[in-house]
Short mmCIF file of C-alpha atoms and ligand atoms in Angstrom, two decimals:
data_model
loop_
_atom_site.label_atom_id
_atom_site.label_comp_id
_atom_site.label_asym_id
_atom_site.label_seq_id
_atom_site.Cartn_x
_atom_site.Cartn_y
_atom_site.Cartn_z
CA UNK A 1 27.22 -33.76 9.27
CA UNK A 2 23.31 -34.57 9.70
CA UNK A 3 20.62 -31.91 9.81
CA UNK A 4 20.05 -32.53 13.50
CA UNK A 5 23.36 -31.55 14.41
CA UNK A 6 22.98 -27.74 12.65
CA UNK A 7 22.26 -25.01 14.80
CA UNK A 8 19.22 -23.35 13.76
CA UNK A 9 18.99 -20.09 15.31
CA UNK A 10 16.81 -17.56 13.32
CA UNK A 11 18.00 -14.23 14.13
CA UNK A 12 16.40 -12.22 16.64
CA UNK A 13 15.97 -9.84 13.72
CA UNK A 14 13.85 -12.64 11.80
CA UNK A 15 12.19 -14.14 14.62
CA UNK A 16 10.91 -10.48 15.80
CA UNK A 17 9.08 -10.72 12.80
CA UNK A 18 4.71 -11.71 13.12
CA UNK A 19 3.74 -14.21 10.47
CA UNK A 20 1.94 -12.40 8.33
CA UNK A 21 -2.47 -13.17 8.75
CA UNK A 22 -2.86 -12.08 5.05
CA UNK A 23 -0.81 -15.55 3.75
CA UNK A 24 -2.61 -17.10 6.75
CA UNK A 25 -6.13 -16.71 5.27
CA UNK A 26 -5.04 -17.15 1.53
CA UNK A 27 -3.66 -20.65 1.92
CA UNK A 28 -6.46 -21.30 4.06
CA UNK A 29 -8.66 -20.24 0.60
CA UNK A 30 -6.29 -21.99 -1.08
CA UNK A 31 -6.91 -25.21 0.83
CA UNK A 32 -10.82 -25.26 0.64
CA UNK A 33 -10.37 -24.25 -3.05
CA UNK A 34 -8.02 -27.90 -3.13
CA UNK A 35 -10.96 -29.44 -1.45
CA UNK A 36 -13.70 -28.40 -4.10
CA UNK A 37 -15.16 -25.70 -2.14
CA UNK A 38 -16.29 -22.57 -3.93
CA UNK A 39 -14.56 -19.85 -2.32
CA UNK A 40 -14.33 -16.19 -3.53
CA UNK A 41 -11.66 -13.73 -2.55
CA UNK A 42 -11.82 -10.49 -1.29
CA UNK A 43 -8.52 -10.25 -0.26
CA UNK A 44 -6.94 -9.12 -3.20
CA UNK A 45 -4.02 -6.70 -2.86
CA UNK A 46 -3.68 -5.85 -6.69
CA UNK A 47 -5.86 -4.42 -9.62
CA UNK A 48 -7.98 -7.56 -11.48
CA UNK A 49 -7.18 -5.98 -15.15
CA UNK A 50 -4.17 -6.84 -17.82
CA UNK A 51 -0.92 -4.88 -17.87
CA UNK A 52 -1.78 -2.78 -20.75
CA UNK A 53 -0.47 -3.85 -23.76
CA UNK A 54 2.03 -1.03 -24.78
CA UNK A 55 4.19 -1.72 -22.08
CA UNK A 56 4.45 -5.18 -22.14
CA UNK A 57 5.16 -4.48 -26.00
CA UNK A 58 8.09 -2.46 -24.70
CA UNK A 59 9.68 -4.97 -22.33
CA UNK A 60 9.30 -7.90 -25.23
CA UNK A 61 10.94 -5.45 -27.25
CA UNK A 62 13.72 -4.67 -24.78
CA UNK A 63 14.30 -8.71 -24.65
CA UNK A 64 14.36 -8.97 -28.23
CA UNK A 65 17.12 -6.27 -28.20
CA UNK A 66 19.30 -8.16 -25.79
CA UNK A 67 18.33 -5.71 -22.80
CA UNK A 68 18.95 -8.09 -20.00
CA UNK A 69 21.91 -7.84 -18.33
CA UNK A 70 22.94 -5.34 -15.07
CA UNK A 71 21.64 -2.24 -15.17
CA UNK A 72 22.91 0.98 -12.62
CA UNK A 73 21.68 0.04 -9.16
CA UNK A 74 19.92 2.52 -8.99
CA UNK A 75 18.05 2.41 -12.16
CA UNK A 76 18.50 3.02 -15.54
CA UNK A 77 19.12 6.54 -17.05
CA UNK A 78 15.96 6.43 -18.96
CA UNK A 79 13.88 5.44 -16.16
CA UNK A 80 15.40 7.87 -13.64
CA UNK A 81 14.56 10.40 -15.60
CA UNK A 82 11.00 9.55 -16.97
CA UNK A 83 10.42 9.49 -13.16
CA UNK A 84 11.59 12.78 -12.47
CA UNK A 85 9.78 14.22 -15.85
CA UNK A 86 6.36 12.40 -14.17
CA UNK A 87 7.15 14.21 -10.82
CA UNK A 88 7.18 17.46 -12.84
CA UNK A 89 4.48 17.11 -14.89
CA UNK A 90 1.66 15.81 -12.79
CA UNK A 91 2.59 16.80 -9.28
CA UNK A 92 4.94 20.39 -10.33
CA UNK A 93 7.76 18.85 -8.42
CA UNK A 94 12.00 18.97 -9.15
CA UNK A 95 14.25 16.75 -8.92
CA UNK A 96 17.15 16.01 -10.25
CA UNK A 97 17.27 11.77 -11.46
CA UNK A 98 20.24 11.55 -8.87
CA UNK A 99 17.27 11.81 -6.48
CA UNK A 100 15.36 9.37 -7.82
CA UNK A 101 16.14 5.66 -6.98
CA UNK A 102 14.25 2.72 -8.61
CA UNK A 103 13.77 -0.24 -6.39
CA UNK A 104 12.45 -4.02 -6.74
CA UNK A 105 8.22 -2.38 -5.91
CA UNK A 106 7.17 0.08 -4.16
CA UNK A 107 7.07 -2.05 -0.83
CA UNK A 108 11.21 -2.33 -1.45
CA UNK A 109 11.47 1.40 -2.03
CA UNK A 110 9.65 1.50 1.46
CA UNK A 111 12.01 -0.68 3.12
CA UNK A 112 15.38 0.89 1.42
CA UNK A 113 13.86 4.60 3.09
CA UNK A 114 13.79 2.70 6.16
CA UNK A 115 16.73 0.93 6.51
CA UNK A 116 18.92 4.13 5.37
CA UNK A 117 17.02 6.79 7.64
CA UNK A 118 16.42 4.95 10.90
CA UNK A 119 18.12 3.11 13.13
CA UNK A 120 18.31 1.78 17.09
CA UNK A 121 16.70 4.18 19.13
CA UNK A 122 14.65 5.91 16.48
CA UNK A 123 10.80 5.95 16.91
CA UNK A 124 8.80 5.81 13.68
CA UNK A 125 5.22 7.60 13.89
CA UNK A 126 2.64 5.61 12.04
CA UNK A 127 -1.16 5.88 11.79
CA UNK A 128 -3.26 3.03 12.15
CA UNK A 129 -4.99 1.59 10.59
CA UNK A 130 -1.41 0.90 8.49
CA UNK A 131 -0.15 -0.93 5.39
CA UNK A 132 1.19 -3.84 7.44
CA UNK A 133 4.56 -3.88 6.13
CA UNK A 134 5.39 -0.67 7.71
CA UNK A 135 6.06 -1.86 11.43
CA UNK A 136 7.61 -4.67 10.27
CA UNK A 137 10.18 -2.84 8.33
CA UNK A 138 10.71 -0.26 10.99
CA UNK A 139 11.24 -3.28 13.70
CA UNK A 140 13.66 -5.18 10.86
CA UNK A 141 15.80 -1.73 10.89
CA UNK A 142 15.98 -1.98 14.85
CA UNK A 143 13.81 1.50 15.36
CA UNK A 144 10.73 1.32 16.77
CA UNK A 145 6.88 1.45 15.80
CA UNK A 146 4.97 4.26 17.81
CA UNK A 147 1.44 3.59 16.38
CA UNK A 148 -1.26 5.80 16.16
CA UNK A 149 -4.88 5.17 16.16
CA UNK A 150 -7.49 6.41 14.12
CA UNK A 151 -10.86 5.17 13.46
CA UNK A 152 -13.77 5.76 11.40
CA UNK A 153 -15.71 8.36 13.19
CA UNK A 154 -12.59 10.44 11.45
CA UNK A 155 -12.38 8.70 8.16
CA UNK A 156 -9.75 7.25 9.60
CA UNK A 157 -7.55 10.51 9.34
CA UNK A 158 -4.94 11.11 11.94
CA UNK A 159 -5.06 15.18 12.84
CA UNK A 160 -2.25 17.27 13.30
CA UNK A 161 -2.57 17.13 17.20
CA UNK A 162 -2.46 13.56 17.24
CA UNK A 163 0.50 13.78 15.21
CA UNK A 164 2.15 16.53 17.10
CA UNK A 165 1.37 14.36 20.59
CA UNK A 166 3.06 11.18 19.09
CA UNK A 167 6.25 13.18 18.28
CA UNK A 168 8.81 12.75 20.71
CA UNK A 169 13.08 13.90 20.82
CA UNK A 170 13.83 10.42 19.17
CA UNK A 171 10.97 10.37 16.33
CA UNK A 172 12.79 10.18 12.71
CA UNK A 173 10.45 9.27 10.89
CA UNK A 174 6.05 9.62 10.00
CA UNK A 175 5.11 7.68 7.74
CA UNK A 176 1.98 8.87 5.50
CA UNK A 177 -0.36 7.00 3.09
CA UNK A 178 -3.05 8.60 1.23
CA UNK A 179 -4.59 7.03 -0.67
CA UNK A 180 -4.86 4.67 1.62
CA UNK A 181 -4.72 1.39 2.17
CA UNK A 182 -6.80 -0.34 3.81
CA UNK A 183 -8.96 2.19 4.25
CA UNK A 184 -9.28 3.89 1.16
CA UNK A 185 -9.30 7.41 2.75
CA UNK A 186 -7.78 10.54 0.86
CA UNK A 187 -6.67 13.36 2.72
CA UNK A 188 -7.43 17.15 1.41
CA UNK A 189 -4.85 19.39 0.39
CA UNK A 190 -5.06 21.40 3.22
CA UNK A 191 -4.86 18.10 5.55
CA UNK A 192 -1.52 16.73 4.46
CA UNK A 193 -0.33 20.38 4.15
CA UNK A 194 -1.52 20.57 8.01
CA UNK A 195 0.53 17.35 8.88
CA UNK A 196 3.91 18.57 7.05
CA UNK A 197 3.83 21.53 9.07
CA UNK A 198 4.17 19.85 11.93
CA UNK A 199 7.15 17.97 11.07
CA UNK A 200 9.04 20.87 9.17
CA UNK A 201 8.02 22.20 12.46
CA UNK A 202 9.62 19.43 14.32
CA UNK A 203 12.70 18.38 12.23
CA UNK A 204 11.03 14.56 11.36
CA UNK A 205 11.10 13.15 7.70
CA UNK A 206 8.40 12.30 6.00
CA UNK A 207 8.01 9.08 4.10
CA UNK A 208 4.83 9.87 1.81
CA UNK A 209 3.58 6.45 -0.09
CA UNK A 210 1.92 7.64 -3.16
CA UNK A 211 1.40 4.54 -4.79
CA UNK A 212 -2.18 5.19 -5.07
CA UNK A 213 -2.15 9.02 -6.27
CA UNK A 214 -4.35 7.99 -9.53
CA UNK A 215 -6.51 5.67 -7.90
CA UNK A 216 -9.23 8.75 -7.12
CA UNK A 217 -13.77 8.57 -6.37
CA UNK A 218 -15.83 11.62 -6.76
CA UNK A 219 -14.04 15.22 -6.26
CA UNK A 220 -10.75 13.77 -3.99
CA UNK A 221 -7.56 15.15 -5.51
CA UNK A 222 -4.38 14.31 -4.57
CA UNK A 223 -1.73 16.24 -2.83
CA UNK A 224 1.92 15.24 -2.15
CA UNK A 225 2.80 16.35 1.04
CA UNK A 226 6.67 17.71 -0.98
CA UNK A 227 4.76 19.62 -3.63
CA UNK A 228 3.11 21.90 -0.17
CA UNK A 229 6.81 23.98 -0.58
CA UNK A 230 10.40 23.79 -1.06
CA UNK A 231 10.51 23.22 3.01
CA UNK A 232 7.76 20.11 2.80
CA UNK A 233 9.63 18.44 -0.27
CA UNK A 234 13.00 18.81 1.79
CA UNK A 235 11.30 16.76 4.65
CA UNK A 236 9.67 14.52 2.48
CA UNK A 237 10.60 11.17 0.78
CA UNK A 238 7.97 9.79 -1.60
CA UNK A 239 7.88 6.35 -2.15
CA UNK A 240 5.83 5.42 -5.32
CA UNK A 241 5.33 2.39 -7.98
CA UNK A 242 3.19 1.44 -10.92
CA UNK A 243 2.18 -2.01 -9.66
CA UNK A 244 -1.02 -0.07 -8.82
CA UNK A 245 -1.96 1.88 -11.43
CA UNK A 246 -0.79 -0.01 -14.46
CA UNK A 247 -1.30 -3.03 -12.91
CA UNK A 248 2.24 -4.50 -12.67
CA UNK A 249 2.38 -5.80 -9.31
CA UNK A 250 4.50 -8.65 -11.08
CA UNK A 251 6.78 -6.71 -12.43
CA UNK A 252 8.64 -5.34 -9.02
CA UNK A 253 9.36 -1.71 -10.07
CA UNK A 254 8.81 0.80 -7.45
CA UNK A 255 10.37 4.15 -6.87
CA UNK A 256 11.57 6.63 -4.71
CA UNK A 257 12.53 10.81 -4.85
CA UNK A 258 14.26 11.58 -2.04
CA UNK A 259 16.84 14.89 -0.77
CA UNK A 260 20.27 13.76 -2.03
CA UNK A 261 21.94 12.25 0.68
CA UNK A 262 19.44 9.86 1.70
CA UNK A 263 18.99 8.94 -2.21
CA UNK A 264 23.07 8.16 -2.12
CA UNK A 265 22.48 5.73 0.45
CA UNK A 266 19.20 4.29 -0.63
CA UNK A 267 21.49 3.47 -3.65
CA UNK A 268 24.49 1.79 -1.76
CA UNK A 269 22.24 -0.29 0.45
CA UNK A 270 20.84 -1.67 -3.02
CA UNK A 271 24.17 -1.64 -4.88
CA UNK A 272 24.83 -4.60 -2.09
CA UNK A 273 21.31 -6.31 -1.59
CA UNK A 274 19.71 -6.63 -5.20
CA UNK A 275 21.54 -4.55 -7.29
CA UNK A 276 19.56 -3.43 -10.09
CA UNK A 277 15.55 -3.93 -10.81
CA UNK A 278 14.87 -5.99 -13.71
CA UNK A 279 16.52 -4.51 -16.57
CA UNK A 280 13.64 -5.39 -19.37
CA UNK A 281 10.77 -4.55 -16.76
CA UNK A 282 12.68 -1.14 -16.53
CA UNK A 283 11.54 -0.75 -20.07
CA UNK A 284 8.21 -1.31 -19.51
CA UNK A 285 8.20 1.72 -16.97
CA UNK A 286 9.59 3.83 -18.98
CA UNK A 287 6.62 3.30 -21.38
CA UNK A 288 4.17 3.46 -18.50
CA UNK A 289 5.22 6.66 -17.25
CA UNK A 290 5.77 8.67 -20.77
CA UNK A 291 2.83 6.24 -22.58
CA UNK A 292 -0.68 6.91 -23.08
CA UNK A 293 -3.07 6.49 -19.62
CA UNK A 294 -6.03 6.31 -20.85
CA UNK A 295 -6.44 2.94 -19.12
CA UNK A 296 -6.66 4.58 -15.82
CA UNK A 297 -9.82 5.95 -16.40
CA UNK A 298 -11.52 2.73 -17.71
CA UNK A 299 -10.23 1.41 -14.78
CA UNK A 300 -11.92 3.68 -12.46
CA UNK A 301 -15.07 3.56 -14.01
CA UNK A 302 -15.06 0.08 -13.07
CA UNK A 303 -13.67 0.31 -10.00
CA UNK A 304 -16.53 3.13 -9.21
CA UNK A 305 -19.43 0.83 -9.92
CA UNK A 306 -17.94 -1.68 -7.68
CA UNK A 307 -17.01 0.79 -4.74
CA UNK A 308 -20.63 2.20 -5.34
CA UNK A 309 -22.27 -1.61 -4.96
CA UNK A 310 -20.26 -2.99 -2.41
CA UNK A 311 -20.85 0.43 -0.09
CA UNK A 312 -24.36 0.51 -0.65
CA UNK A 313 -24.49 -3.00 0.05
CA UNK A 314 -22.55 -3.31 3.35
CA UNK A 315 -23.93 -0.79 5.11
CA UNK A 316 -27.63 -2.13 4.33
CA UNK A 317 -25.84 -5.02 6.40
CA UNK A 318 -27.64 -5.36 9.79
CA UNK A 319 -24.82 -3.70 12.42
CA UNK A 320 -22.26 -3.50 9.78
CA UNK A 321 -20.96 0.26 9.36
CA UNK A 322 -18.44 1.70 6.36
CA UNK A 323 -17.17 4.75 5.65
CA UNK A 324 -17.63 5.25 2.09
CA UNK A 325 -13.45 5.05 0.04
CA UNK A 326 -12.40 7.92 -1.65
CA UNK A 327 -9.64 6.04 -3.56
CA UNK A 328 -6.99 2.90 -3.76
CA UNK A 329 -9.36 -0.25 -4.29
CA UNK A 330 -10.74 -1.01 -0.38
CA UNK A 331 -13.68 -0.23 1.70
CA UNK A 332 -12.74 -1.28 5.59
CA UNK A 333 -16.43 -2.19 7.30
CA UNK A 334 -16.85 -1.74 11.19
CA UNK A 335 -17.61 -5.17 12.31
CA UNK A 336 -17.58 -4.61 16.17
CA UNK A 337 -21.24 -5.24 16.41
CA UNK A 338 -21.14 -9.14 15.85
CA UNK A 339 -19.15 -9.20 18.77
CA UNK A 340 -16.61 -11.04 17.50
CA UNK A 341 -12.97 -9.29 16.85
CA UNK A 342 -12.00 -9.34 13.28
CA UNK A 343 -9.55 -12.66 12.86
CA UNK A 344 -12.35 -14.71 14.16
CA UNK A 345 -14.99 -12.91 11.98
CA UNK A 346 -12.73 -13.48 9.51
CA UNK A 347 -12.09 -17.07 9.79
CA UNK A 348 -15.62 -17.88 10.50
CA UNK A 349 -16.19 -16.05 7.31
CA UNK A 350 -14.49 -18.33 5.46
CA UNK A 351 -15.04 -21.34 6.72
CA UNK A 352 -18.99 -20.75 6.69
CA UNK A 353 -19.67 -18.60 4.01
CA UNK A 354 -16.91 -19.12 1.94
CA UNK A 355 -15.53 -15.63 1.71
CA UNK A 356 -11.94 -14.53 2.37
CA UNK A 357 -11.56 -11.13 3.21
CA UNK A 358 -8.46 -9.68 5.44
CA UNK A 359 -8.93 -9.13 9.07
CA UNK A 360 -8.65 -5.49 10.30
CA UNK A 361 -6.10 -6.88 12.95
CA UNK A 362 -3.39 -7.12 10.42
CA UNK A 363 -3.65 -3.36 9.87
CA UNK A 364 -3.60 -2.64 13.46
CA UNK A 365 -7.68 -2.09 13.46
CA UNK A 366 -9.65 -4.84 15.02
CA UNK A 367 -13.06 -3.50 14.84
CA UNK A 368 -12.91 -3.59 10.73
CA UNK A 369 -12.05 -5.93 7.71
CA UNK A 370 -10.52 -5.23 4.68
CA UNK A 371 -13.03 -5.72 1.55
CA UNK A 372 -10.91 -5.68 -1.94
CA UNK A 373 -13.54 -4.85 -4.78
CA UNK A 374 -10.48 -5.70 -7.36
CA UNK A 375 -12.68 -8.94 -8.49
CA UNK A 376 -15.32 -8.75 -11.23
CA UNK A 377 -18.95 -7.30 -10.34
CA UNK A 378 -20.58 -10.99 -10.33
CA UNK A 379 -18.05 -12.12 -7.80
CA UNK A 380 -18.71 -9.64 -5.50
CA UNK A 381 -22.49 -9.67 -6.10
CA UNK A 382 -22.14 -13.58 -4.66
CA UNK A 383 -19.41 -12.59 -2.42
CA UNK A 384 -21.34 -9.64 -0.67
CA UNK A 385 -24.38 -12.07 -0.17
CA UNK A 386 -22.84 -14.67 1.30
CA UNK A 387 -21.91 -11.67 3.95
CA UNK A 388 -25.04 -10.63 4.66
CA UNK A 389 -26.53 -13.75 5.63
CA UNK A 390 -23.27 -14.26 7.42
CA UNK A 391 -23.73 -11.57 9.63
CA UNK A 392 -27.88 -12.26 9.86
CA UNK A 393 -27.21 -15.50 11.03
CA UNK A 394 -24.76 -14.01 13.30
CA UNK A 395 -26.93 -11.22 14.77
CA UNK A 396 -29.72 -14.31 15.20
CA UNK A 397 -27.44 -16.18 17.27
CA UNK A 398 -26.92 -13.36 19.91
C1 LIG B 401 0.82 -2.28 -3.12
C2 LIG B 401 1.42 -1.29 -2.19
C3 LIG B 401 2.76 -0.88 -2.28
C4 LIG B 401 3.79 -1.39 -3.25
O1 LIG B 401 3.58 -2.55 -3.87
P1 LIG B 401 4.70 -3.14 -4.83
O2 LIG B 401 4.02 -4.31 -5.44
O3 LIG B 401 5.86 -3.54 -3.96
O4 LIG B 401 5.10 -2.11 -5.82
C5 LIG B 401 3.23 0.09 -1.43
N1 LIG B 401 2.42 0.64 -0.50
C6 LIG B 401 1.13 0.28 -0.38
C7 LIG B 401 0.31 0.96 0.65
C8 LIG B 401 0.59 -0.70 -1.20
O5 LIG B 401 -0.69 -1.06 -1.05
#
């Protein structure tokens, strides 16, 4: 048997699946990097600062003490419950740790909610512009995407009639994210109470991705759409992880609180797929939940400055447009006054300016690109230079 003789059929499952733009650009970087070109990023999904050092110091300790074998599939004890104690605490939330499930990151806690709550003939709700995982999970679990668009001229917030219209007898599922990304918009209290209504009204679940919740500019607060009443949290799934937050993207822990039933099946589908998270990197959490956060704040202090700069800076840009982020690490510019739609601004970008940022296209926005400030202030000094005279010696060519 030679290679050439296999059958190589990719599943229609798999090959339903867009390559993904984000990898497309970054080995692109990669490659001009290779080539001794001085590229900066601004493509960054994940906070530029350390893991802080009290929960590694918990995970080396949990190796040390022979902590690495199989934990529960869904978690260990201690972790399920220092989630549920967080969920109390900061957001005045029950539930019991059989709700909660702890996953391989948050994006796996997304895709478990999926694949146990929707199936063939099930239309998923989902604002745009969108983390751009989401359709791609909802298409891997056979239901369908029904996406809806917002833009900037609304902060990028999808209203309750918008919602309301997309609803239909075979929607399952809306899928929320506030903070945001790309966009970096936070919706008020009274907002995300506004869109729960509508589906306890209708009888759709809500999966609520909260990864962001501490990543908050100015007076934003955060609201999870369960803590609006018992009825919201009964229509509500949260999906959450620290890779924000405490910076431990690496580390694949995410969670998710969910009604009972649908956190007994999150759990089988995972008993069979990848069993248990990490069991050492489950000790970590634990220490990042019930530890000090003082970090956070340091971080956001930073992370202001940089939001503050990089706003000011692209909307001085001639043509360029940007809502100013209320949390989450992104500012998403309106570029649909070069012309150009955002994969080719994007690639031109980096190929003339040296600057990789993510086209808006990937999030299902065209008119925009995705700025990550998570780089140090002198890289996006130079990076956010290099923009501006892209786009004036784009505007001079017109
Ligand atoms: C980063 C992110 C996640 C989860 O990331 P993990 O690294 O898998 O924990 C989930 N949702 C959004 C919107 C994100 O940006």
């Amino acid at each position: 048997m030679f290679p050439g003789a296999m059958d190589y059929r990719i599943s229609k499952r798999a090959a339903s699946l867009s390559p993904s733009l984000t990898l497309a650009i970054t080995a692109k970087a990669k490659e001009l990097r290779a080539a001794g070109e001085d590229v900066i990023g601004l493509g960054a999904g994940e906070p530029d600062f350390d893991t802080p050092d009290h929960i590694k110091a918990a995970a080396v300790q949990a190796l040390a003490d022979g902590f690495t074998k199989y934990t529960p599939a869904a978690g260990t004890p201690e972790l399920r419950a220092a989630v549920a104690r967080k969920f109390e605490r900061e957001n005045n939330l029950q539930y019991d740790p059989q709700q909660i499930i702890v996953s391989c990151g948050g994006k796996h806690s997304c895709y478990n909610v999926i694949l146990a709550t929707c199936e063939e003939g099930d239309e998923v709700v989902i604002p745009a512009p969108y983390w751009l995982s989401y359709p791609e999970m909802v298409t891997l679990a056979g239901a369908t995407p029904v996406i809806v668009e917002t833009t900037d001229a609304t902060e990028f917030k999808l209203t309750p009639d918008q919602l309301r219209a997309a609803i239909t007898d075979r929607t399952r599922l809306f899928i929320f994210n506030s903070p945001s990304n790309p966009t970096g918009s936070v919706y008020t209290p009274d907002e995300v109470r506004a869109l729960g209504d509508v589906c306890v009204e209708k009888g759709v679940l809500i999966m609520s991705d909260e990864i962001y919740e501490k990543l908050l500019y100015g007076d934003a607060v955060f609201q999870s759409v369960a803590a609006c009443s018992p009825e919201h949290q009964a229509h509500t799934i949260i999906v959450h992880g620290l890779a924000k937050a405490y910076s431990m993207t690496g580390w694949r822990i995410g969670f998710t609180a969910a009604p009972l039933p649908i956190a007994k099946a999150i759990s089988a589908i995972q008993s069979h797929s990848t069993s248990n998270p990490t069991s050492f990197a489950q000790s970590g959490a634990v220490q990042a939940l019930d530890g000090p956060q003082d970090h956070i704040a340091e971080w956001m202090t930073e992370f202001s400055k940089r939001r503050a700069f990089a706003h000011e800076q692209l909307n001085a840009m001639p043509g360029i447009t940007c809502v100013n982020a209320q949390g989450a690490f992104y500012l998403f510019p309106n570029i649909s006054s070069t012309g150009m739609k955002s994969a080719e601004f994007c690639e031109r970008l980096l190929s003339e300016a040296k600057v990789a940022a993510v086209p808006g296209v990937a999030f299902g926005s065209d008119d925009y690109l995705r700025i990550s400030y998570a780089t140090s202030m002198g890289n996006l000094e130079k990076a956010l230079e290099r923009l501006r005279e892209f786009v004036q010696k784009v505007e001079s060519e017109k």
